[in-house]
Amino acid sequence: MTTEPARWAYLVEHPGADPDRDCLVLESGGQCSMVVAVASTADAPAVAAGLVRDERVTLVELCGGFGSGDVAAVGHVVFGADQIPAAAYATAAGSVTGRPR
């Protein structure tokens, strides 16, 4: 009996990114994790839906920098729900794109 590995995706915003090109796949220990960059948070719903449909992803996680509207859009498109669990973060004062100077 063969069990399929758990398949997870983590989406992060990166200006100019192409999700077909700018992705990292880690596969070991019965799990496949994908880190996928999107050029804009507005691209996330379509990218997440494609990962669920084409890559059989069962868990989609969004970078904490995605806003609540972005999270709701992904939840609606992928899971048919406007409210899904999410975590968020605020960048530190004086940071540049979330990274300390």
PDB file of C-alpha atoms in Angstrom:
ATOM      1  CA  MET A   1       0.000   0.000   0.000  1.00  0.00           C
ATOM      2  CA  THR A   2       1.407   3.377  -1.002  1.00  0.00           C
ATOM      3  CA  THR A   3       0.483   6.499   0.893  1.00  0.00           C
ATOM      4  CA  GLU A   4       0.715   9.829  -0.839  1.00  0.00           C
ATOM      5  CA  PRO A   5       2.886  12.428   0.905  1.00  0.00           C
ATOM      6  CA  ALA A   6       1.256  15.363   2.643  1.00  0.00           C
ATOM      7  CA  ARG A   7       1.295  18.272   0.191  1.00  0.00           C
ATOM      8  CA  TRP A   8       1.577  21.817   1.557  1.00  0.00           C
ATOM      9  CA  ALA A   9       2.094  25.196  -0.104  1.00  0.00           C
ATOM     10  CA  TYR A  10       3.324  28.458   1.383  1.00  0.00           C
ATOM     11  CA  LEU A  11       2.711  31.593  -0.703  1.00  0.00           C
ATOM     12  CA  VAL A  12       4.851  34.701  -0.342  1.00  0.00           C
ATOM     13  CA  GLU A  13       4.677  38.012  -2.215  1.00  0.00           C
ATOM     14  CA  HIS A  14       7.783  39.015  -4.163  1.00  0.00           C
ATOM     15  CA  PRO A  15       7.599  41.797  -6.793  1.00  0.00           C
ATOM     16  CA  GLY A  16       8.192  40.510 -10.313  1.00  0.00           C
ATOM     17  CA  ALA A  17       7.850  36.867  -9.281  1.00  0.00           C
ATOM     18  CA  ASP A  18       6.558  34.200 -11.634  1.00  0.00           C
ATOM     19  CA  PRO A  19       5.022  31.354  -9.589  1.00  0.00           C
ATOM     20  CA  ASP A  20       5.864  28.793 -12.276  1.00  0.00           C
ATOM     21  CA  ARG A  21       9.529  29.765 -12.081  1.00  0.00           C
ATOM     22  CA  ASP A  22       9.947  31.151  -8.568  1.00  0.00           C
ATOM     23  CA  CYS A  23       9.148  28.168  -6.409  1.00  0.00           C
ATOM     24  CA  LEU A  24      11.015  25.796  -4.154  1.00  0.00           C
ATOM     25  CA  VAL A  25       9.933  22.196  -3.612  1.00  0.00           C
ATOM     26  CA  LEU A  26      11.110  20.233  -0.573  1.00  0.00           C
ATOM     27  CA  GLU A  27      10.213  16.568  -0.556  1.00  0.00           C
ATOM     28  CA  SER A  28      11.212  14.082   2.131  1.00  0.00           C
ATOM     29  CA  GLY A  29       9.858  12.068   5.020  1.00  0.00           C
ATOM     30  CA  GLY A  30       6.436  11.618   3.471  1.00  0.00           C
ATOM     31  CA  GLN A  31       5.818  15.315   2.945  1.00  0.00           C
ATOM     32  CA  CYS A  32       6.042  17.689  -0.013  1.00  0.00           C
ATOM     33  CA  SER A  33       6.274  21.390   0.837  1.00  0.00           C
ATOM     34  CA  MET A  34       6.234  24.101  -1.805  1.00  0.00           C
ATOM     35  CA  VAL A  35       7.272  27.719  -1.291  1.00  0.00           C
ATOM     36  CA  VAL A  36       5.743  29.726  -4.130  1.00  0.00           C
ATOM     37  CA  ALA A  37       6.324  33.423  -4.847  1.00  0.00           C
ATOM     38  CA  VAL A  38       3.560  35.567  -6.360  1.00  0.00           C
ATOM     39  CA  ALA A  39       4.156  39.007  -7.883  1.00  0.00           C
ATOM     40  CA  SER A  40       1.157  40.466  -6.069  1.00  0.00           C
ATOM     41  CA  THR A  41      -1.173  39.308  -3.321  1.00  0.00           C
ATOM     42  CA  ALA A  42      -3.951  39.734  -5.904  1.00  0.00           C
ATOM     43  CA  ASP A  43      -2.429  36.749  -7.761  1.00  0.00           C
ATOM     44  CA  ALA A  44      -2.642  34.470  -4.713  1.00  0.00           C
ATOM     45  CA  PRO A  45      -6.223  33.160  -5.146  1.00  0.00           C
ATOM     46  CA  ALA A  46      -5.612  31.868  -8.680  1.00  0.00           C
ATOM     47  CA  VAL A  47      -2.179  30.469  -7.798  1.00  0.00           C
ATOM     48  CA  ALA A  48      -3.506  28.730  -4.667  1.00  0.00           C
ATOM     49  CA  ALA A  49      -6.453  27.270  -6.587  1.00  0.00           C
ATOM     50  CA  GLY A  50      -4.058  25.938  -9.222  1.00  0.00           C
ATOM     51  CA  LEU A  51      -1.854  24.324  -6.578  1.00  0.00           C
ATOM     52  CA  VAL A  52      -4.854  22.603  -4.997  1.00  0.00           C
ATOM     53  CA  ARG A  53      -6.186  21.466  -8.379  1.00  0.00           C
ATOM     54  CA  ASP A  54      -2.957  20.552 -10.189  1.00  0.00           C
ATOM     55  CA  GLU A  55      -0.513  19.676  -7.400  1.00  0.00           C
ATOM     56  CA  ARG A  56      -3.052  18.108  -4.986  1.00  0.00           C
ATOM     57  CA  VAL A  57      -2.038  20.535  -2.228  1.00  0.00           C
ATOM     58  CA  THR A  58      -4.132  20.011   0.907  1.00  0.00           C
ATOM     59  CA  LEU A  59      -2.844  22.901   3.031  1.00  0.00           C
ATOM     60  CA  VAL A  60      -2.278  26.450   1.782  1.00  0.00           C
ATOM     61  CA  GLU A  61      -0.473  28.910   4.029  1.00  0.00           C
ATOM     62  CA  LEU A  62      -0.045  32.596   3.225  1.00  0.00           C
ATOM     63  CA  CYS A  63       2.813  34.806   4.354  1.00  0.00           C
ATOM     64  CA  GLY A  64       1.856  36.857   7.403  1.00  0.00           C
ATOM     65  CA  GLY A  65       2.235  39.999   5.308  1.00  0.00           C
ATOM     66  CA  PHE A  66      -0.911  39.178   3.308  1.00  0.00           C
ATOM     67  CA  GLY A  67      -3.822  41.373   4.364  1.00  0.00           C
ATOM     68  CA  SER A  68      -7.157  40.107   5.658  1.00  0.00           C
ATOM     69  CA  GLY A  69      -8.795  40.820   2.291  1.00  0.00           C
ATOM     70  CA  ASP A  70      -6.158  38.702   0.535  1.00  0.00           C
ATOM     71  CA  VAL A  71      -6.712  35.866   2.996  1.00  0.00           C
ATOM     72  CA  ALA A  72     -10.482  36.066   2.495  1.00  0.00           C
ATOM     73  CA  ALA A  73     -10.061  36.005  -1.300  1.00  0.00           C
ATOM     74  CA  VAL A  74      -7.914  32.863  -1.148  1.00  0.00           C
ATOM     75  CA  GLY A  75     -10.342  31.245   1.296  1.00  0.00           C
ATOM     76  CA  HIS A  76     -13.289  32.021  -0.954  1.00  0.00           C
ATOM     77  CA  VAL A  77     -11.684  30.757  -4.173  1.00  0.00           C
ATOM     78  CA  VAL A  78      -9.950  27.687  -2.753  1.00  0.00           C
ATOM     79  CA  PHE A  79     -12.194  26.578   0.087  1.00  0.00           C
ATOM     80  CA  GLY A  80     -15.530  28.276  -0.644  1.00  0.00           C
ATOM     81  CA  ALA A  81     -15.377  30.123   2.685  1.00  0.00           C
ATOM     82  CA  ASP A  82     -14.862  33.818   3.333  1.00  0.00           C
ATOM     83  CA  GLN A  83     -13.395  33.268   6.788  1.00  0.00           C
ATOM     84  CA  ILE A  84     -10.458  30.941   7.280  1.00  0.00           C
ATOM     85  CA  PRO A  85      -7.896  30.773  10.090  1.00  0.00           C
ATOM     86  CA  ALA A  86      -4.953  33.095   9.504  1.00  0.00           C
ATOM     87  CA  ALA A  87      -2.020  34.690  11.283  1.00  0.00           C
ATOM     88  CA  ALA A  88      -0.539  38.084  10.462  1.00  0.00           C
ATOM     89  CA  TYR A  89       2.408  40.209  11.496  1.00  0.00           C
ATOM     90  CA  ALA A  90       3.376  43.848  11.465  1.00  0.00           C
ATOM     91  CA  THR A  91       6.785  44.925  10.244  1.00  0.00           C
ATOM     92  CA  ALA A  92       9.112  46.556  12.735  1.00  0.00           C
ATOM     93  CA  ALA A  93       9.536  50.323  12.596  1.00  0.00           C
ATOM     94  CA  GLY A  94      12.450  51.253  10.369  1.00  0.00           C
ATOM     95  CA  SER A  95      12.383  48.036   8.416  1.00  0.00           C
ATOM     96  CA  VAL A  96      12.577  47.707   4.662  1.00  0.00           C
ATOM     97  CA  THR A  97      10.142  45.168   3.168  1.00  0.00           C
ATOM     98  CA  GLY A  98       9.942  43.431   6.524  1.00  0.00           C
ATOM     99  CA  ARG A  99      13.700  42.997   6.945  1.00  0.00           C
ATOM    100  CA  PRO A 100      15.666  44.877   9.605  1.00  0.00           C
ATOM    101  CA  ARG A 101      18.112  47.413   8.246  1.00  0.00           C
TER     102      ARG A 101
END
